[in-house]
């Protein structure tokens, strides 16, 4: 099998199934673990994935929304269901960009809430729900990523306040830092944090450590992390030292 074809299959497997071990990829592609390791090194150099202990995770930061929306749907739905249960009737909710926030929006139908967002897919999902007061932030449209960004978005946020922010991420470092791959989104995320009483990070297992070169915030800016799998020891310790509640699919980690 040509290296280019292997690279395509590796990325497809990681995007469909999340982090994968070298041994699993070796069996799937019928090549040696040494070959897979060389492939992963090349793909990491190209900025297409991040190597983790024993395997790799795909870099989804530059993927269009439509592609990422098909990845780990069940895990995102589990996170979204728990997050939705945290919100009380009559409260205001700020939803970040990303596919997990979209899955959360689907859980909010039929409730009396105010939803504020820069996520165009969230807007489309809730636009016909008359029980929800829907606020769409202004800004420049990023068509492939279905979001609004820029100084207009940030200025709108300075004029608003929400009870809850549900924040997305590309990765969470062992020190608890929340990262993102897309620099242009970072100022909007930071403005969202400043405009909210409670900040809840939505992060599936692939986001630990995930990826991203731009720091959004530190653990001290978070109140809760909702995930679908146990968080690694170092990251959990950093989060809990900062007073962050870590929730795994309905149970609190201790």
mmCIF file of C-alpha atoms in Angstrom:
data_model
loop_
_atom_site.group_PDB
_atom_site.id
_atom_site.type_symbol
_atom_site.label_atom_id
_atom_site.label_comp_id
_atom_site.label_asym_id
_atom_site.label_seq_id
_atom_site.Cartn_x
_atom_site.Cartn_y
_atom_site.Cartn_z
ATOM 1 C CA UNK A 1 0.000 0.000 0.000
ATOM 2 C CA UNK A 2 1.325 3.432 -0.938
ATOM 3 C CA UNK A 3 2.188 5.777 1.928
ATOM 4 C CA UNK A 4 -0.270 8.415 0.711
ATOM 5 C CA UNK A 5 -3.117 5.888 0.796
ATOM 6 C CA UNK A 6 -2.109 4.732 4.298
ATOM 7 C CA UNK A 7 -2.118 8.339 5.481
ATOM 8 C CA UNK A 8 -5.652 8.830 4.171
ATOM 9 C CA UNK A 9 -6.866 5.670 5.899
ATOM 10 C CA UNK A 10 -5.152 6.580 9.177
ATOM 11 C CA UNK A 11 -6.781 10.028 9.237
ATOM 12 C CA UNK A 12 -10.166 8.546 8.329
ATOM 13 C CA UNK A 13 -9.907 6.003 11.161
ATOM 14 C CA UNK A 14 -8.906 8.659 13.712
ATOM 15 C CA UNK A 15 -11.650 11.069 12.669
ATOM 16 C CA UNK A 16 -14.305 8.360 12.749
ATOM 17 C CA UNK A 17 -13.299 6.612 15.938
ATOM 18 C CA UNK A 18 -11.243 9.073 17.947
ATOM 19 C CA UNK A 19 -7.791 8.281 19.385
ATOM 20 C CA UNK A 20 -6.294 5.000 18.184
ATOM 21 C CA UNK A 21 -3.344 2.893 19.278
ATOM 22 C CA UNK A 22 -0.451 2.069 16.957
ATOM 23 C CA UNK A 23 -1.232 -1.648 17.321
ATOM 24 C CA UNK A 24 -4.866 -1.125 16.284
ATOM 25 C CA UNK A 25 -3.905 0.922 13.231
ATOM 26 C CA UNK A 26 -1.278 -1.684 12.333
ATOM 27 C CA UNK A 27 -3.897 -4.438 12.340
ATOM 28 C CA UNK A 28 -6.443 -2.372 10.397
ATOM 29 C CA UNK A 29 -4.010 -1.484 7.634
ATOM 30 C CA UNK A 30 -2.048 -4.741 7.567
ATOM 31 C CA UNK A 31 1.362 -3.138 8.049
ATOM 32 C CA UNK A 32 3.965 -3.219 10.808
ATOM 33 C CA UNK A 33 3.787 -1.012 13.905
ATOM 34 C CA UNK A 34 7.107 0.555 12.819
ATOM 35 C CA UNK A 35 5.499 1.663 9.544
ATOM 36 C CA UNK A 36 2.545 3.164 11.414
ATOM 37 C CA UNK A 37 4.880 5.061 13.728
ATOM 38 C CA UNK A 38 6.680 6.563 10.733
ATOM 39 C CA UNK A 39 3.325 7.486 9.189
ATOM 40 C CA UNK A 40 2.158 9.145 12.398
ATOM 41 C CA UNK A 41 5.393 11.118 12.654
ATOM 42 C CA UNK A 42 4.948 12.416 9.090
ATOM 43 C CA UNK A 43 1.282 13.297 9.622
ATOM 44 C CA UNK A 44 2.135 15.127 12.845
ATOM 45 C CA UNK A 45 4.848 17.093 11.015
ATOM 46 C CA UNK A 46 2.179 18.051 8.457
ATOM 47 C CA UNK A 47 -0.100 19.272 11.279
ATOM 48 C CA UNK A 48 -2.806 16.674 10.605
ATOM 49 C CA UNK A 49 -2.707 14.799 13.904
ATOM 50 C CA UNK A 50 -1.192 14.780 17.364
ATOM 51 C CA UNK A 51 0.742 11.775 18.613
ATOM 52 C CA UNK A 52 -0.177 10.625 22.106
ATOM 53 C CA UNK A 53 1.222 7.813 24.227
ATOM 54 C CA UNK A 54 0.932 4.636 22.168
ATOM 55 C CA UNK A 55 -1.052 6.174 19.321
ATOM 56 C CA UNK A 56 -2.503 9.356 17.867
ATOM 57 C CA UNK A 57 -5.559 11.625 17.633
ATOM 58 C CA UNK A 58 -6.644 13.494 14.513
ATOM 59 C CA UNK A 59 -6.385 17.268 14.402
ATOM 60 C CA UNK A 60 -9.975 18.360 13.789
ATOM 61 C CA UNK A 61 -9.327 22.059 14.141
ATOM 62 C CA UNK A 62 -9.188 22.724 10.404
ATOM 63 C CA UNK A 63 -11.997 20.378 9.399
ATOM 64 C CA UNK A 64 -15.258 21.882 8.162
ATOM 65 C CA UNK A 65 -18.185 21.670 10.579
ATOM 66 C CA UNK A 66 -20.014 19.082 8.441
ATOM 67 C CA UNK A 67 -17.123 16.617 8.740
ATOM 68 C CA UNK A 68 -16.609 17.007 12.485
ATOM 69 C CA UNK A 69 -20.372 16.722 13.089
ATOM 70 C CA UNK A 70 -20.242 13.044 12.091
ATOM 71 C CA UNK A 71 -17.515 12.145 14.594
ATOM 72 C CA UNK A 72 -18.240 10.642 18.059
ATOM 73 C CA UNK A 73 -21.915 11.578 17.983
ATOM 74 C CA UNK A 74 -22.982 9.232 20.810
ATOM 75 C CA UNK A 75 -20.275 10.611 23.102
ATOM 76 C CA UNK A 76 -21.250 14.205 22.327
ATOM 77 C CA UNK A 77 -24.922 13.412 22.952
ATOM 78 C CA UNK A 78 -24.098 11.962 26.380
ATOM 79 C CA UNK A 79 -22.193 15.126 27.294
ATOM 80 C CA UNK A 80 -24.963 17.330 25.898
ATOM 81 C CA UNK A 81 -27.687 15.541 27.881
ATOM 82 C CA UNK A 82 -25.850 16.119 31.160
ATOM 83 C CA UNK A 83 -25.143 19.747 30.301
ATOM 84 C CA UNK A 84 -28.770 20.424 29.403
ATOM 85 C CA UNK A 85 -29.884 19.050 32.777
ATOM 86 C CA UNK A 86 -27.776 21.700 34.524
ATOM 87 C CA UNK A 87 -29.863 24.553 33.103
ATOM 88 C CA UNK A 88 -33.032 25.718 34.897
ATOM 89 C CA UNK A 89 -36.128 27.173 33.260
ATOM 90 C CA UNK A 90 -35.894 30.896 32.607
ATOM 91 C CA UNK A 91 -32.119 31.013 32.582
ATOM 92 C CA UNK A 92 -29.841 32.409 29.869
ATOM 93 C CA UNK A 93 -27.405 30.143 28.055
ATOM 94 C CA UNK A 94 -24.412 31.104 25.919
ATOM 95 C CA UNK A 95 -23.434 28.422 23.411
ATOM 96 C CA UNK A 96 -19.986 28.362 21.843
ATOM 97 C CA UNK A 97 -19.174 27.188 18.328
ATOM 98 C CA UNK A 98 -18.617 23.509 17.607
ATOM 99 C CA UNK A 99 -20.507 20.284 17.216
ATOM 100 C CA UNK A 100 -20.987 19.453 20.907
ATOM 101 C CA UNK A 101 -22.699 22.801 21.452
ATOM 102 C CA UNK A 102 -24.957 21.935 18.526
ATOM 103 C CA UNK A 103 -25.840 18.594 20.138
ATOM 104 C CA UNK A 104 -26.616 20.508 23.346
ATOM 105 C CA UNK A 105 -28.922 22.895 21.465
ATOM 106 C CA UNK A 106 -30.956 19.903 20.315
ATOM 107 C CA UNK A 107 -31.525 19.010 23.987
ATOM 108 C CA UNK A 108 -32.992 22.444 24.766
ATOM 109 C CA UNK A 109 -36.139 22.270 22.630
ATOM 110 C CA UNK A 110 -39.420 22.928 24.407
ATOM 111 C CA UNK A 111 -37.883 24.837 27.295
ATOM 112 C CA UNK A 112 -38.301 28.466 28.364
ATOM 113 C CA UNK A 113 -34.777 29.813 27.968
ATOM 114 C CA UNK A 114 -32.715 32.553 26.413
ATOM 115 C CA UNK A 115 -29.996 31.199 24.130
ATOM 116 C CA UNK A 116 -27.155 33.430 22.916
ATOM 117 C CA UNK A 117 -24.764 32.084 20.288
ATOM 118 C CA UNK A 118 -22.252 32.738 17.534
ATOM 119 C CA UNK A 119 -22.881 29.221 16.240
ATOM 120 C CA UNK A 120 -24.958 29.343 13.044
ATOM 121 C CA UNK A 121 -25.969 25.689 13.334
ATOM 122 C CA UNK A 122 -27.319 26.332 16.842
ATOM 123 C CA UNK A 123 -29.282 29.280 15.449
ATOM 124 C CA UNK A 124 -30.747 27.122 12.668
ATOM 125 C CA UNK A 125 -31.639 24.371 15.150
ATOM 126 C CA UNK A 126 -33.526 26.689 17.527
ATOM 127 C CA UNK A 127 -34.891 29.330 15.145
ATOM 128 C CA UNK A 128 -38.404 27.836 15.015
ATOM 129 C CA UNK A 129 -38.693 27.081 18.740
ATOM 130 C CA UNK A 130 -40.963 29.864 19.966
ATOM 131 C CA UNK A 131 -40.336 29.063 23.625
ATOM 132 C CA UNK A 132 -36.692 30.068 23.304
ATOM 133 C CA UNK A 133 -35.576 33.680 23.133
ATOM 134 C CA UNK A 134 -32.788 33.407 20.585
ATOM 135 C CA UNK A 135 -29.966 35.950 20.308
ATOM 136 C CA UNK A 136 -27.603 35.620 17.346
ATOM 137 C CA UNK A 137 -24.348 37.517 17.816
ATOM 138 C CA UNK A 138 -23.115 39.653 14.948
ATOM 139 C CA UNK A 139 -19.779 39.269 13.205
ATOM 140 C CA UNK A 140 -17.940 37.972 10.176
ATOM 141 C CA UNK A 141 -19.217 34.621 8.899
ATOM 142 C CA UNK A 142 -16.815 31.678 8.715
ATOM 143 C CA UNK A 143 -18.852 29.635 6.267
ATOM 144 C CA UNK A 144 -17.038 26.303 6.495
ATOM 145 C CA UNK A 145 -17.071 26.396 10.289
ATOM 146 C CA UNK A 146 -20.592 27.820 10.665
ATOM 147 C CA UNK A 147 -19.552 30.529 13.115
ATOM 148 C CA UNK A 148 -19.383 34.305 13.577
ATOM 149 C CA UNK A 149 -16.136 35.979 14.660
ATOM 150 C CA UNK A 150 -14.421 39.335 14.882
ATOM 151 C CA UNK A 151 -14.682 42.618 16.762
ATOM 152 C CA UNK A 152 -18.450 42.858 16.168
ATOM 153 C CA UNK A 153 -18.989 39.513 17.909
ATOM 154 C CA UNK A 154 -16.778 40.542 20.810
ATOM 155 C CA UNK A 155 -18.519 43.917 21.121
ATOM 156 C CA UNK A 156 -21.934 42.234 21.201
ATOM 157 C CA UNK A 157 -20.752 39.997 24.031
ATOM 158 C CA UNK A 158 -19.637 42.978 26.108
ATOM 159 C CA UNK A 159 -23.260 44.157 26.071
ATOM 160 C CA UNK A 160 -24.742 40.812 27.193
ATOM 161 C CA UNK A 161 -24.652 38.537 30.229
ATOM 162 C CA UNK A 162 -25.513 34.851 30.578
ATOM 163 C CA UNK A 163 -26.117 32.487 33.478
ATOM 164 C CA UNK A 164 -24.242 29.692 31.716
ATOM 165 C CA UNK A 165 -21.544 29.373 29.078
ATOM 166 C CA UNK A 166 -21.054 25.997 27.442
ATOM 167 C CA UNK A 167 -17.585 26.189 25.957
ATOM 168 C CA UNK A 168 -15.969 23.954 23.359
ATOM 169 C CA UNK A 169 -12.279 23.146 22.963
ATOM 170 C CA UNK A 170 -9.707 21.497 20.718
ATOM 171 C CA UNK A 171 -7.752 20.170 23.678
ATOM 172 C CA UNK A 172 -7.077 20.353 27.414
ATOM 173 C CA UNK A 173 -3.451 20.290 28.528
ATOM 174 C CA UNK A 174 -2.315 18.366 31.636
ATOM 175 C CA UNK A 175 -2.064 21.693 33.464
ATOM 176 C CA UNK A 176 -5.751 22.327 32.775
ATOM 177 C CA UNK A 177 -5.225 24.950 30.060
ATOM 178 C CA UNK A 178 -8.010 25.055 27.477
ATOM 179 C CA UNK A 179 -6.598 25.211 23.943
ATOM 180 C CA UNK A 180 -7.874 25.915 20.447
ATOM 181 C CA UNK A 181 -6.474 25.341 16.966
ATOM 182 C CA UNK A 182 -8.175 28.367 15.398
ATOM 183 C CA UNK A 183 -6.641 31.635 16.569
ATOM 184 C CA UNK A 184 -9.476 33.801 15.227
ATOM 185 C CA UNK A 185 -11.982 32.070 17.539
ATOM 186 C CA UNK A 186 -9.970 32.635 20.739
ATOM 187 C CA UNK A 187 -10.932 36.301 21.408
ATOM 188 C CA UNK A 188 -14.611 35.387 21.034
ATOM 189 C CA UNK A 189 -14.263 32.506 23.496
ATOM 190 C CA UNK A 190 -12.522 34.781 25.990
ATOM 191 C CA UNK A 191 -15.280 37.390 25.622
ATOM 192 C CA UNK A 192 -17.860 34.646 26.250
ATOM 193 C CA UNK A 193 -16.108 33.678 29.480
ATOM 194 C CA UNK A 194 -16.179 37.279 30.717
ATOM 195 C CA UNK A 195 -19.896 37.526 29.912
ATOM 196 C CA UNK A 196 -20.986 34.466 31.906
ATOM 197 C CA UNK A 197 -21.616 33.555 35.553
ATOM 198 C CA UNK A 198 -20.774 29.858 35.168
ATOM 199 C CA UNK A 199 -18.402 28.345 32.597
ATOM 200 C CA UNK A 200 -18.864 24.699 31.644
ATOM 201 C CA UNK A 201 -16.319 23.063 29.356
ATOM 202 C CA UNK A 202 -17.705 20.356 27.063
ATOM 203 C CA UNK A 203 -14.874 17.974 26.181
ATOM 204 C CA UNK A 204 -15.079 14.381 24.995
ATOM 205 C CA UNK A 205 -12.285 11.917 25.697
ATOM 206 C CA UNK A 206 -10.392 12.845 22.511
ATOM 207 C CA UNK A 207 -9.778 16.333 23.917
ATOM 208 C CA UNK A 208 -7.431 15.050 26.640
ATOM 209 C CA UNK A 209 -4.852 16.179 25.651
ATOM 210 C CA UNK A 210 -6.293 16.915 22.223
ATOM 211 C CA UNK A 211 -4.486 19.652 20.330
ATOM 212 C CA UNK A 212 -4.308 23.387 19.752
ATOM 213 C CA UNK A 213 -1.629 26.067 19.796
ATOM 214 C CA UNK A 214 -3.665 28.970 21.179
ATOM 215 C CA UNK A 215 -4.585 29.197 24.861
ATOM 216 C CA UNK A 216 -8.187 30.167 25.525
ATOM 217 C CA UNK A 217 -8.080 30.150 29.331
ATOM 218 C CA UNK A 218 -6.678 28.436 32.387
ATOM 219 C CA UNK A 219 -8.479 26.050 34.746
ATOM 220 C CA UNK A 220 -9.211 28.951 37.117
ATOM 221 C CA UNK A 221 -11.688 30.289 34.529
ATOM 222 C CA UNK A 222 -13.771 27.095 34.557
ATOM 223 C CA UNK A 223 -16.470 25.946 36.943
ATOM 224 C CA UNK A 224 -17.307 22.516 35.513
ATOM 225 C CA UNK A 225 -15.874 20.099 32.944
ATOM 226 C CA UNK A 226 -18.332 17.625 31.423
ATOM 227 C CA UNK A 227 -16.791 14.705 29.565
ATOM 228 C CA UNK A 228 -17.652 11.136 28.601
ATOM 229 C CA UNK A 229 -14.667 9.251 30.023
ATOM 230 C CA UNK A 230 -12.311 9.436 32.998
ATOM 231 C CA UNK A 231 -9.823 12.303 32.722
ATOM 232 C CA UNK A 232 -6.111 11.473 33.032
ATOM 233 C CA UNK A 233 -4.673 11.831 36.514
ATOM 234 C CA UNK A 234 -2.504 14.901 35.868
ATOM 235 C CA UNK A 235 -5.246 16.889 34.177
ATOM 236 C CA UNK A 236 -7.847 15.910 36.767
ATOM 237 C CA UNK A 237 -5.520 17.001 39.569
ATOM 238 C CA UNK A 238 -4.897 20.381 37.905
ATOM 239 C CA UNK A 239 -8.596 20.972 37.391
ATOM 240 C CA UNK A 240 -9.611 19.967 40.885
ATOM 241 C CA UNK A 241 -6.809 22.028 42.440
ATOM 242 C CA UNK A 242 -8.380 25.025 40.686
ATOM 243 C CA UNK A 243 -11.780 24.133 42.161
ATOM 244 C CA UNK A 244 -13.235 22.749 38.924
ATOM 245 C CA UNK A 245 -15.916 20.060 39.187
ATOM 246 C CA UNK A 246 -15.183 17.193 36.774
ATOM 247 C CA UNK A 247 -18.265 15.267 35.660
ATOM 248 C CA UNK A 248 -18.106 12.028 33.688
ATOM 249 C CA UNK A 249 -21.365 11.021 31.984
ATOM 250 C CA UNK A 250 -23.499 11.677 35.022
ATOM 251 C CA UNK A 251 -21.042 11.007 37.842
ATOM 252 C CA UNK A 252 -18.588 13.313 39.570
ATOM 253 C CA UNK A 253 -14.936 12.274 39.682
ATOM 254 C CA UNK A 254 -13.281 12.293 43.080
#
